[in-house]
PDB file of C-alpha atoms and ligand atoms in Angstrom:
ATOM      1  CA  LEU A  26      91.062   6.815 187.091  1.00  0.00           C
ATOM      2  CA  THR A  27      89.738   8.414 190.307  1.00  0.00           C
ATOM      3  CA  ALA A  28      86.757   6.045 190.290  1.00  0.00           C
ATOM      4  CA  ARG A  29      89.030   2.995 190.084  1.00  0.00           C
ATOM      5  CA  ILE A  30      91.792   3.962 192.510  1.00  0.00           C
ATOM      6  CA  PRO A  31      90.801   4.743 196.123  1.00  0.00           C
ATOM      7  CA  LEU A  32      92.608   7.563 197.923  1.00  0.00           C
ATOM      8  CA  PRO A  33      95.581   6.024 199.830  1.00  0.00           C
ATOM      9  CA  GLN A  34      95.243   6.119 203.626  1.00  0.00           C
ATOM     10  CA  ASN A  35      98.758   5.026 204.614  1.00  0.00           C
ATOM     11  CA  LYS A  36     102.224   4.279 203.241  1.00  0.00           C
ATOM     12  CA  ASP A  37     101.374   0.731 202.134  1.00  0.00           C
ATOM     13  CA  GLU A  38      98.284   1.874 200.283  1.00  0.00           C
ATOM     14  CA  LEU A  39     100.278   4.716 198.705  1.00  0.00           C
ATOM     15  CA  TYR A  40     102.783   2.135 197.436  1.00  0.00           C
ATOM     16  CA  THR A  41      99.990  -0.032 195.996  1.00  0.00           C
ATOM     17  CA  VAL A  42      98.375   2.967 194.299  1.00  0.00           C
ATOM     18  CA  SER A  43     101.670   4.087 192.786  1.00  0.00           C
ATOM     19  CA  LYS A  44     102.210   0.561 191.447  1.00  0.00           C
ATOM     20  CA  THR A  45      98.721   0.567 189.916  1.00  0.00           C
ATOM     21  CA  ILE A  46      99.338   3.955 188.298  1.00  0.00           C
ATOM     22  CA  ASN A  47     102.635   2.741 186.855  1.00  0.00           C
ATOM     23  CA  LYS A  48     100.895  -0.302 185.396  1.00  0.00           C
ATOM     24  CA  LEU A  49      98.232   1.903 183.808  1.00  0.00           C
ATOM     25  CA  LEU A  50     100.909   4.209 182.385  1.00  0.00           C
ATOM     26  CA  ASP A  51     102.682   1.171 180.919  1.00  0.00           C
ATOM     27  CA  ARG A  52      99.450   0.117 179.243  1.00  0.00           C
ATOM     28  CA  VAL A  53      98.899   3.592 177.794  1.00  0.00           C
ATOM     29  CA  GLU A  54     102.529   3.699 176.632  1.00  0.00           C
ATOM     30  CA  ASN A  55     102.179   0.262 174.985  1.00  0.00           C
ATOM     31  CA  ALA A  56      98.947   1.277 173.248  1.00  0.00           C
ATOM     32  CA  LEU A  57     100.610   4.453 171.930  1.00  0.00           C
ATOM     33  CA  GLU A  58     103.617   2.455 170.759  1.00  0.00           C
ATOM     34  CA  ARG A  59     101.338   0.005 168.916  1.00  0.00           C
ATOM     35  CA  GLU A  60      99.559   2.956 167.324  1.00  0.00           C
ATOM     36  CA  ARG A  61     102.889   4.537 166.239  1.00  0.00           C
ATOM     37  CA  GLN A  62     104.095   1.204 164.836  1.00  0.00           C
ATOM     38  CA  PHE A  63     100.831   0.728 162.925  1.00  0.00           C
ATOM     39  CA  THR A  64     101.004   4.206 161.365  1.00  0.00           C
ATOM     40  CA  SER A  65     104.631   3.735 160.390  1.00  0.00           C
ATOM     41  CA  ASP A  66     103.957   0.255 158.893  1.00  0.00           C
ATOM     42  CA  ALA A  67     100.878   1.550 157.061  1.00  0.00           C
ATOM     43  CA  SER A  68     102.839   4.477 155.571  1.00  0.00           C
ATOM     44  CA  HIS A  69     105.585   2.102 154.465  1.00  0.00           C
ATOM     45  CA  GLU A  70     103.096  -0.328 152.890  1.00  0.00           C
ATOM     46  CA  LEU A  71     101.380   2.524 151.038  1.00  0.00           C
ATOM     47  CA  ARG A  72     104.564   4.256 149.951  1.00  0.00           C
ATOM     48  CA  THR A  73     106.296   1.163 148.508  1.00  0.00           C
ATOM     49  CA  PRO A  74     103.805   0.463 145.691  1.00  0.00           C
ATOM     50  CA  LEU A  75     103.510   4.209 144.972  1.00  0.00           C
ATOM     51  CA  THR A  76     107.295   4.459 144.549  1.00  0.00           C
ATOM     52  CA  VAL A  77     107.299   1.392 142.296  1.00  0.00           C
ATOM     53  CA  LEU A  78     104.445   2.860 140.212  1.00  0.00           C
ATOM     54  CA  LYS A  79     106.168   6.234 139.870  1.00  0.00           C
ATOM     55  CA  GLY A  80     109.471   4.593 138.865  1.00  0.00           C
ATOM     56  CA  THR A  81     107.806   2.370 136.266  1.00  0.00           C
ATOM     57  CA  LEU A  82     105.878   5.256 134.701  1.00  0.00           C
ATOM     58  CA  GLU A  83     108.948   7.540 134.629  1.00  0.00           C
ATOM     59  CA  VAL A  84     111.019   4.896 132.824  1.00  0.00           C
ATOM     60  CA  LEU A  85     108.138   4.363 130.404  1.00  0.00           C
ATOM     61  CA  ILE A  86     108.073   8.071 129.512  1.00  0.00           C
ATOM     62  CA  ARG A  87     111.843   8.441 129.200  1.00  0.00           C
ATOM     63  CA  LYS A  88     112.584   5.486 126.934  1.00  0.00           C
ATOM     64  CA  PRO A  89     110.612   4.736 123.763  1.00  0.00           C
ATOM     65  CA  ARG A  90     109.163   1.179 123.804  1.00  0.00           C
ATOM     66  CA  ASN A  91     107.334  -1.144 121.494  1.00  0.00           C
ATOM     67  CA  THR A  92     103.612  -1.813 121.997  1.00  0.00           C
ATOM     68  CA  GLU A  93     104.157  -5.138 123.754  1.00  0.00           C
ATOM     69  CA  GLU A  94     106.480  -3.580 126.325  1.00  0.00           C
ATOM     70  CA  TYR A  95     103.992  -0.779 126.908  1.00  0.00           C
ATOM     71  CA  HIS A  96     101.256  -3.351 127.513  1.00  0.00           C
ATOM     72  CA  ASP A  97     103.385  -5.331 129.970  1.00  0.00           C
ATOM     73  CA  LYS A  98     104.371  -2.266 131.972  1.00  0.00           C
ATOM     74  CA  ILE A  99     100.841  -0.861 132.031  1.00  0.00           C
ATOM     75  CA  ASN A 100      99.415  -4.230 133.127  1.00  0.00           C
ATOM     76  CA  PHE A 101     102.011  -4.319 135.880  1.00  0.00           C
ATOM     77  CA  CYS A 102     100.910  -0.823 136.992  1.00  0.00           C
ATOM     78  CA  ILE A 103      97.242  -1.877 136.983  1.00  0.00           C
ATOM     79  CA  ALA A 104      98.055  -4.896 139.182  1.00  0.00           C
ATOM     80  CA  GLU A 105      99.946  -2.601 141.602  1.00  0.00           C
ATOM     81  CA  ILE A 106      96.999  -0.185 141.693  1.00  0.00           C
ATOM     82  CA  ASP A 107      94.640  -3.119 142.436  1.00  0.00           C
ATOM     83  CA  ARG A 108      96.869  -4.131 145.335  1.00  0.00           C
ATOM     84  CA  LEU A 109      96.919  -0.569 146.642  1.00  0.00           C
ATOM     85  CA  ASN A 110      93.123  -0.426 146.418  1.00  0.00           C
ATOM     86  CA  HIS A 111      92.828  -3.665 148.381  1.00  0.00           C
ATOM     87  CA  LEU A 112      95.244  -2.367 151.003  1.00  0.00           C
ATOM     88  CA  VAL A 113      93.293   0.883 151.409  1.00  0.00           C
ATOM     89  CA  ASP A 114      90.015  -1.107 151.714  1.00  0.00           C
ATOM     90  CA  GLN A 115      91.547  -3.241 154.462  1.00  0.00           C
ATOM     91  CA  LEU A 116      92.942  -0.225 156.318  1.00  0.00           C
ATOM     92  CA  LEU A 117      89.507   1.401 156.211  1.00  0.00           C
ATOM     93  CA  LEU A 118      87.892  -1.810 157.498  1.00  0.00           C
ATOM     94  CA  LEU A 119      90.330  -1.937 160.426  1.00  0.00           C
ATOM     95  CA  ALA A 120      89.704   1.715 161.285  1.00  0.00           C
ATOM     96  CA  ARG A 121      85.921   1.236 161.118  1.00  0.00           C
ATOM     97  CA  PHE A 122      85.875  -1.709 163.525  1.00  0.00           C
ATOM     98  CA  GLU A 123      88.080  -0.048 166.111  1.00  0.00           C
ATOM     99  CA  ASN A 124      85.140   1.194 168.187  1.00  0.00           C
ATOM    100  CA  GLN A 125      82.174  -0.672 166.866  1.00  0.00           C
ATOM    101  CA  LYS A 126      80.961  -2.575 169.920  1.00  0.00           C
ATOM    102  CA  ARG A 127      77.737  -0.580 170.216  1.00  0.00           C
ATOM    103  CA  SER A 128      76.651  -0.690 166.605  1.00  0.00           C
ATOM    104  CA  LEU A 129      76.584  -4.487 166.063  1.00  0.00           C
ATOM    105  CA  SER A 130      73.527  -5.688 164.224  1.00  0.00           C
ATOM    106  CA  VAL A 131      72.930  -9.130 165.774  1.00  0.00           C
ATOM    107  CA  GLU A 132      70.601 -11.574 164.043  1.00  0.00           C
ATOM    108  CA  LYS A 133      69.995 -15.292 163.841  1.00  0.00           C
ATOM    109  CA  LEU A 134      72.381 -16.824 161.309  1.00  0.00           C
ATOM    110  CA  TYR A 135      72.327 -20.354 159.912  1.00  0.00           C
ATOM    111  CA  LEU A 136      75.944 -21.399 159.513  1.00  0.00           C
ATOM    112  CA  ASN A 137      75.691 -23.746 156.521  1.00  0.00           C
ATOM    113  CA  GLY A 138      74.174 -21.031 154.334  1.00  0.00           C
ATOM    114  CA  ALA A 139      76.625 -18.419 155.611  1.00  0.00           C
ATOM    115  CA  PHE A 140      79.591 -20.617 154.640  1.00  0.00           C
ATOM    116  CA  LEU A 141      78.112 -21.648 151.287  1.00  0.00           C
ATOM    117  CA  ASP A 142      77.484 -17.973 150.413  1.00  0.00           C
ATOM    118  CA  VAL A 143      81.114 -17.089 151.051  1.00  0.00           C
ATOM    119  CA  ILE A 144      82.400 -20.216 149.253  1.00  0.00           C
ATOM    120  CA  SER A 145      80.364 -19.235 146.172  1.00  0.00           C
ATOM    121  CA  ARG A 146      82.320 -15.932 145.992  1.00  0.00           C
ATOM    122  CA  PHE A 147      85.488 -17.957 145.408  1.00  0.00           C
ATOM    123  CA  SER A 148      84.057 -20.265 142.753  1.00  0.00           C
ATOM    124  CA  SER A 149      86.282 -18.997 139.929  1.00  0.00           C
ATOM    125  CA  THR A 150      89.503 -19.227 142.016  1.00  0.00           C
ATOM    126  CA  ILE A 151      88.457 -22.684 143.220  1.00  0.00           C
ATOM    127  CA  GLU A 152      87.890 -23.725 139.621  1.00  0.00           C
ATOM    128  CA  ASN A 153      91.140 -22.184 138.311  1.00  0.00           C
ATOM    129  CA  LYS A 154      93.241 -23.853 141.007  1.00  0.00           C
ATOM    130  CA  ASN A 155      91.154 -27.017 140.872  1.00  0.00           C
ATOM    131  CA  ILE A 156      90.753 -26.933 144.662  1.00  0.00           C
ATOM    132  CA  GLN A 157      88.723 -29.806 146.116  1.00  0.00           C
ATOM    133  CA  LEU A 158      86.547 -27.956 148.607  1.00  0.00           C
ATOM    134  CA  ARG A 159      84.860 -30.399 150.992  1.00  0.00           C
ATOM    135  CA  THR A 160      82.165 -29.352 153.441  1.00  0.00           C
ATOM    136  CA  ASN A 161      81.209 -31.578 156.364  1.00  0.00           C
ATOM    137  CA  PHE A 162      78.009 -29.980 157.572  1.00  0.00           C
ATOM    138  CA  ILE A 163      76.310 -32.502 159.847  1.00  0.00           C
ATOM    139  CA  LYS A 164      73.422 -30.315 160.961  1.00  0.00           C
ATOM    140  CA  ASP A 165      72.355 -26.772 160.218  1.00  0.00           C
ATOM    141  CA  TYR A 166      73.340 -25.006 163.438  1.00  0.00           C
ATOM    142  CA  TYR A 167      72.554 -21.394 164.011  1.00  0.00           C
ATOM    143  CA  ILE A 168      74.149 -18.672 166.059  1.00  0.00           C
ATOM    144  CA  TYR A 169      73.339 -15.082 166.906  1.00  0.00           C
ATOM    145  CA  THR A 170      75.846 -12.724 165.375  1.00  0.00           C
ATOM    146  CA  ASP A 171      76.365  -9.751 163.119  1.00  0.00           C
ATOM    147  CA  ASN A 172      75.947 -11.432 159.731  1.00  0.00           C
ATOM    148  CA  TYR A 173      78.007  -8.948 157.765  1.00  0.00           C
ATOM    149  CA  LEU A 174      80.977  -8.946 160.149  1.00  0.00           C
ATOM    150  CA  PHE A 175      80.861 -12.746 160.500  1.00  0.00           C
ATOM    151  CA  SER A 176      80.936 -13.077 156.715  1.00  0.00           C
ATOM    152  CA  ILE A 177      84.136 -10.973 156.635  1.00  0.00           C
ATOM    153  CA  VAL A 178      85.737 -13.379 159.143  1.00  0.00           C
ATOM    154  CA  ILE A 179      84.967 -16.501 157.144  1.00  0.00           C
ATOM    155  CA  ASN A 180      85.713 -14.751 153.860  1.00  0.00           C
ATOM    156  CA  ASN A 181      89.275 -13.917 154.989  1.00  0.00           C
ATOM    157  CA  LEU A 182      89.876 -17.410 156.389  1.00  0.00           C
ATOM    158  CA  ILE A 183      88.596 -19.247 153.316  1.00  0.00           C
ATOM    159  CA  SER A 184      90.507 -16.825 151.094  1.00  0.00           C
ATOM    160  CA  ASN A 185      93.750 -17.673 152.935  1.00  0.00           C
ATOM    161  CA  ALA A 186      93.060 -21.426 152.888  1.00  0.00           C
ATOM    162  CA  ILE A 187      92.736 -21.270 149.090  1.00  0.00           C
ATOM    163  CA  LYS A 188      95.553 -18.759 148.547  1.00  0.00           C
ATOM    164  CA  TYR A 189      98.130 -20.726 150.557  1.00  0.00           C
ATOM    165  CA  SER A 190      97.191 -24.071 148.948  1.00  0.00           C
ATOM    166  CA  SER A 191      98.779 -25.393 145.803  1.00  0.00           C
ATOM    167  CA  GLN A 192      97.021 -26.411 142.607  1.00  0.00           C
ATOM    168  CA  ASP A 193      94.628 -29.421 143.016  1.00  0.00           C
ATOM    169  CA  ALA A 194      94.796 -29.303 146.838  1.00  0.00           C
ATOM    170  CA  THR A 195      91.954 -30.062 149.226  1.00  0.00           C
ATOM    171  CA  VAL A 196      90.359 -27.541 151.582  1.00  0.00           C
ATOM    172  CA  THR A 197      87.936 -28.855 154.189  1.00  0.00           C
ATOM    173  CA  ILE A 198      85.320 -26.972 156.173  1.00  0.00           C
ATOM    174  CA  ASP A 199      83.785 -28.794 159.156  1.00  0.00           C
ATOM    175  CA  ILE A 200      80.963 -27.547 161.318  1.00  0.00           C
ATOM    176  CA  GLN A 201      80.239 -29.562 164.424  1.00  0.00           C
ATOM    177  CA  ARG A 202      79.146 -29.312 168.029  1.00  0.00           C
ATOM    178  CA  MET A 203      82.021 -29.787 170.495  1.00  0.00           C
ATOM    179  CA  ASN A 204      82.062 -29.204 174.249  1.00  0.00           C
ATOM    180  CA  GLY A 205      78.885 -27.160 174.196  1.00  0.00           C
ATOM    181  CA  LYS A 206      80.148 -24.892 171.422  1.00  0.00           C
ATOM    182  CA  ILE A 207      79.764 -24.876 167.668  1.00  0.00           C
ATOM    183  CA  GLN A 208      83.153 -25.353 166.071  1.00  0.00           C
ATOM    184  CA  CYS A 209      83.830 -24.280 162.513  1.00  0.00           C
ATOM    185  CA  SER A 210      87.154 -25.582 161.194  1.00  0.00           C
ATOM    186  CA  ILE A 211      88.754 -24.330 158.009  1.00  0.00           C
ATOM    187  CA  ILE A 212      91.528 -26.753 157.137  1.00  0.00           C
ATOM    188  CA  ASP A 213      94.012 -26.597 154.303  1.00  0.00           C
ATOM    189  CA  TYR A 214      96.998 -28.727 153.313  1.00  0.00           C
ATOM    190  CA  GLY A 215      99.043 -25.850 151.914  1.00  0.00           C
ATOM    191  CA  ILE A 216     102.387 -24.220 152.705  1.00  0.00           C
ATOM    192  CA  GLY A 217     101.716 -23.896 156.445  1.00  0.00           C
ATOM    193  CA  ILE A 218     103.226 -21.413 158.894  1.00  0.00           C
ATOM    194  CA  ALA A 219     106.519 -21.742 160.809  1.00  0.00           C
ATOM    195  CA  VAL A 220     105.964 -22.540 164.515  1.00  0.00           C
ATOM    196  CA  GLU A 221     107.587 -19.295 165.655  1.00  0.00           C
ATOM    197  CA  ASP A 222     105.335 -17.278 163.328  1.00  0.00           C
ATOM    198  CA  VAL A 223     101.944 -18.712 164.283  1.00  0.00           C
ATOM    199  CA  GLU A 224     101.506 -16.342 167.202  1.00  0.00           C
ATOM    200  CA  LYS A 225     102.436 -13.338 165.061  1.00  0.00           C
ATOM    201  CA  VAL A 226      99.926 -13.818 162.262  1.00  0.00           C
ATOM    202  CA  PHE A 227      97.322 -11.603 163.949  1.00  0.00           C
ATOM    203  CA  ASN A 228      99.752  -8.658 164.045  1.00  0.00           C
ATOM    204  CA  PRO A 229      98.961  -6.053 161.402  1.00  0.00           C
ATOM    205  CA  PHE A 230     101.202  -6.320 158.308  1.00  0.00           C
ATOM    206  CA  PHE A 231     102.894  -9.540 159.459  1.00  0.00           C
ATOM    207  CA  ARG A 232     103.550 -11.931 156.555  1.00  0.00           C
ATOM    208  CA  SER A 233     105.204 -15.219 157.359  1.00  0.00           C
ATOM    209  CA  ASP A 234     105.620 -16.401 153.779  1.00  0.00           C
ATOM    210  CA  ALA A 235     106.808 -13.132 152.226  1.00  0.00           C
ATOM    211  CA  ASN A 236     110.403 -14.251 151.543  1.00  0.00           C
ATOM    212  CA  ASP A 237     109.846 -17.920 150.801  1.00  0.00           C
ATOM    213  CA  HIS A 238     106.809 -17.424 148.567  1.00  0.00           C
ATOM    214  CA  PRO A 239     107.094 -13.955 147.012  1.00  0.00           C
ATOM    215  CA  GLN A 240     104.584 -14.946 144.314  1.00  0.00           C
ATOM    216  CA  ILE A 241     101.766 -15.195 146.899  1.00  0.00           C
ATOM    217  CA  LYS A 242     100.611 -11.621 147.298  1.00  0.00           C
ATOM    218  CA  GLY A 243      99.022 -10.195 150.419  1.00  0.00           C
ATOM    219  CA  THR A 244      98.889  -7.240 152.762  1.00  0.00           C
ATOM    220  CA  GLY A 245      99.289  -8.974 156.131  1.00  0.00           C
ATOM    221  CA  LEU A 246      96.062  -7.340 157.288  1.00  0.00           C
ATOM    222  CA  GLY A 247      93.477 -10.091 156.687  1.00  0.00           C
ATOM    223  CA  LEU A 248      94.057 -11.985 159.943  1.00  0.00           C
ATOM    224  CA  SER A 249      94.369  -8.849 162.061  1.00  0.00           C
ATOM    225  CA  ILE A 250      90.909  -7.889 160.771  1.00  0.00           C
ATOM    226  CA  VAL A 251      89.715 -11.430 161.588  1.00  0.00           C
ATOM    227  CA  LYS A 252      91.077 -11.212 165.146  1.00  0.00           C
ATOM    228  CA  LYS A 253      89.562  -7.800 165.753  1.00  0.00           C
ATOM    229  CA  LEU A 254      86.174  -9.024 164.528  1.00  0.00           C
ATOM    230  CA  CYS A 255      86.358 -12.266 166.550  1.00  0.00           C
ATOM    231  CA  ASP A 256      86.972 -10.184 169.698  1.00  0.00           C
ATOM    232  CA  LEU A 257      84.051  -7.961 168.771  1.00  0.00           C
ATOM    233  CA  LEU A 258      81.734 -10.920 168.070  1.00  0.00           C
ATOM    234  CA  ASP A 259      82.879 -12.952 171.076  1.00  0.00           C
ATOM    235  CA  ILE A 260      84.319 -15.754 168.945  1.00  0.00           C
ATOM    236  CA  ASP A 261      87.313 -17.764 170.077  1.00  0.00           C
ATOM    237  CA  ILE A 262      89.846 -18.375 167.284  1.00  0.00           C
ATOM    238  CA  GLN A 263      92.700 -20.902 167.324  1.00  0.00           C
ATOM    239  CA  ILE A 264      95.257 -21.463 164.591  1.00  0.00           C
ATOM    240  CA  SER A 265      97.511 -24.459 164.333  1.00  0.00           C
ATOM    241  CA  SER A 266      99.881 -25.050 161.489  1.00  0.00           C
ATOM    242  CA  LYS A 267     102.873 -26.983 160.263  1.00  0.00           C
ATOM    243  CA  VAL A 268     105.193 -25.926 157.458  1.00  0.00           C
ATOM    244  CA  ASN A 269     104.419 -27.841 154.230  1.00  0.00           C
ATOM    245  CA  ASN A 270     101.598 -29.706 155.982  1.00  0.00           C
ATOM    246  CA  GLY A 271      98.900 -27.105 156.191  1.00  0.00           C
ATOM    247  CA  THR A 272      96.919 -24.921 158.509  1.00  0.00           C
ATOM    248  CA  SER A 273      93.754 -25.328 160.482  1.00  0.00           C
ATOM    249  CA  VAL A 274      91.720 -22.498 161.943  1.00  0.00           C
ATOM    250  CA  ILE A 275      89.013 -23.280 164.476  1.00  0.00           C
ATOM    251  CA  LEU A 276      86.288 -20.806 165.352  1.00  0.00           C
ATOM    252  CA  SER A 277      84.347 -21.633 168.538  1.00  0.00           C
ATOM    253  CA  LEU A 278      80.949 -20.021 168.583  1.00  0.00           C
ATOM    254  CA  LYS A 279      78.259 -19.722 171.209  1.00  0.00           C
ATOM    255  CA  GLU A 280      75.678 -22.316 170.457  1.00  0.00           C
ATOM    256  CA  GLY A 281      72.186 -21.469 169.197  1.00  0.00           C
ATOM    257  CA  GLU A 282      69.508 -24.163 169.334  1.00  0.00           C
ATOM    258  CA  LEU A 283      69.447 -27.074 166.961  1.00  0.00           C
ATOM    259  CA  LYS A 284      67.215 -26.581 163.955  1.00  0.00           C
TER     260      LYS A 284
HETATM  261  P1  LIG B 329      97.972 -11.869 153.850  1.00  0.00           P
HETATM  262  O1  LIG B 329      97.320 -10.735 153.118  1.00  0.00           O
HETATM  263  O2  LIG B 329      99.469 -11.784 153.807  1.00  0.00           O
HETATM  264  O3  LIG B 329      97.444 -13.207 153.458  1.00  0.00           O
HETATM  265  P2  LIG B 329      96.887 -12.341 156.540  1.00  0.00           P
HETATM  266  O4  LIG B 329      96.801 -11.362 157.663  1.00  0.00           O
HETATM  267  O5  LIG B 329      95.610 -12.936 156.063  1.00  0.00           O
HETATM  268  O6  LIG B 329      97.650 -11.563 155.393  1.00  0.00           O
HETATM  269  O7  LIG B 329      97.848 -13.500 156.994  1.00  0.00           O
HETATM  270  C1  LIG B 329      99.085 -13.163 157.621  1.00  0.00           C
HETATM  271  C2  LIG B 329     100.132 -14.181 157.246  1.00  0.00           C
HETATM  272  O8  LIG B 329      99.805 -15.437 157.868  1.00  0.00           O
HETATM  273  C3  LIG B 329     100.217 -14.489 155.772  1.00  0.00           C
HETATM  274  O9  LIG B 329     101.067 -13.596 155.110  1.00  0.00           O
HETATM  275  C4  LIG B 329     100.770 -15.908 155.763  1.00  0.00           C
HETATM  276  O10 LIG B 329     102.159 -15.876 155.937  1.00  0.00           O
HETATM  277  C5  LIG B 329     100.151 -16.514 157.000  1.00  0.00           C
HETATM  278  N1  LIG B 329      98.931 -17.298 156.714  1.00  0.00           N
HETATM  279  C6  LIG B 329      97.658 -16.948 156.957  1.00  0.00           C
HETATM  280  N2  LIG B 329      96.796 -17.928 156.616  1.00  0.00           N
HETATM  281  C7  LIG B 329      97.559 -18.939 156.145  1.00  0.00           C
HETATM  282  C8  LIG B 329      97.277 -20.250 155.639  1.00  0.00           C
HETATM  283  N3  LIG B 329      96.039 -20.741 155.553  1.00  0.00           N
HETATM  284  N4  LIG B 329      98.334 -21.010 155.264  1.00  0.00           N
HETATM  285  C9  LIG B 329      99.614 -20.555 155.366  1.00  0.00           C
HETATM  286  N5  LIG B 329      99.934 -19.330 155.821  1.00  0.00           N
HETATM  287  C10 LIG B 329      98.921 -18.525 156.203  1.00  0.00           C
END
């Protein structure tokens, strides 16, 4: 603070300095508020499935059931535990990337291969939903980035594109050079996001579809991880969407040289 704010020499300067200090205090207050909100949301998200699990198991012990009912309830509990596991993994990821700027491991990365690797992880979901996944890779561009962190970004975006699409839908991935940048677009024609929600999707735990599409499960953390990583990797990310029309996410990356 002392390095940034010079000692005031007169009344005007004193006024300016006090304004600057107030602004800084506001920023600290906002950061603390965000932190408090995050902790309270995280506790809520963790407690809800635990309460559901406890309730289900207690009922199961109290009332005798037939084998089929036991199976159903236990399968339900396993699915809840899987969701909890996923949530804890995502919370750990977020915590790990909070202060990672210095430990990035930057290497040359060819984009086509990076995308195809991630797409291959979704092959069974793509097959089950009969998603038509189209890739328009004109050239094999490369960038310099942290391969692992970049793969998490595209993993979460492709995962969402598939998850929020209906059976037999098309998902398109374009990679092209535009305005001196490499643009990677992940486009789906799924449920879309309401206009007023688009700007909120990077907030931790925000889920736009939760009430309208309760069958689509999620934690609301995927895109906040994506945003944090894009900031870390110096990637610009833009989302545009229309309800029932689909969503397109564009990543603008610093250009490497053409292969
Ligand atoms: P979630 O685990 O809920 O998918 P995300 O952080 O990845 O969490 O996304 C936040 C919310 O943004 C989602 O709950 C959903 O409402 C909306 N969303 C994200 N990607 C898409 C998409 N491709 N199509 C429609 N809605 C999306």
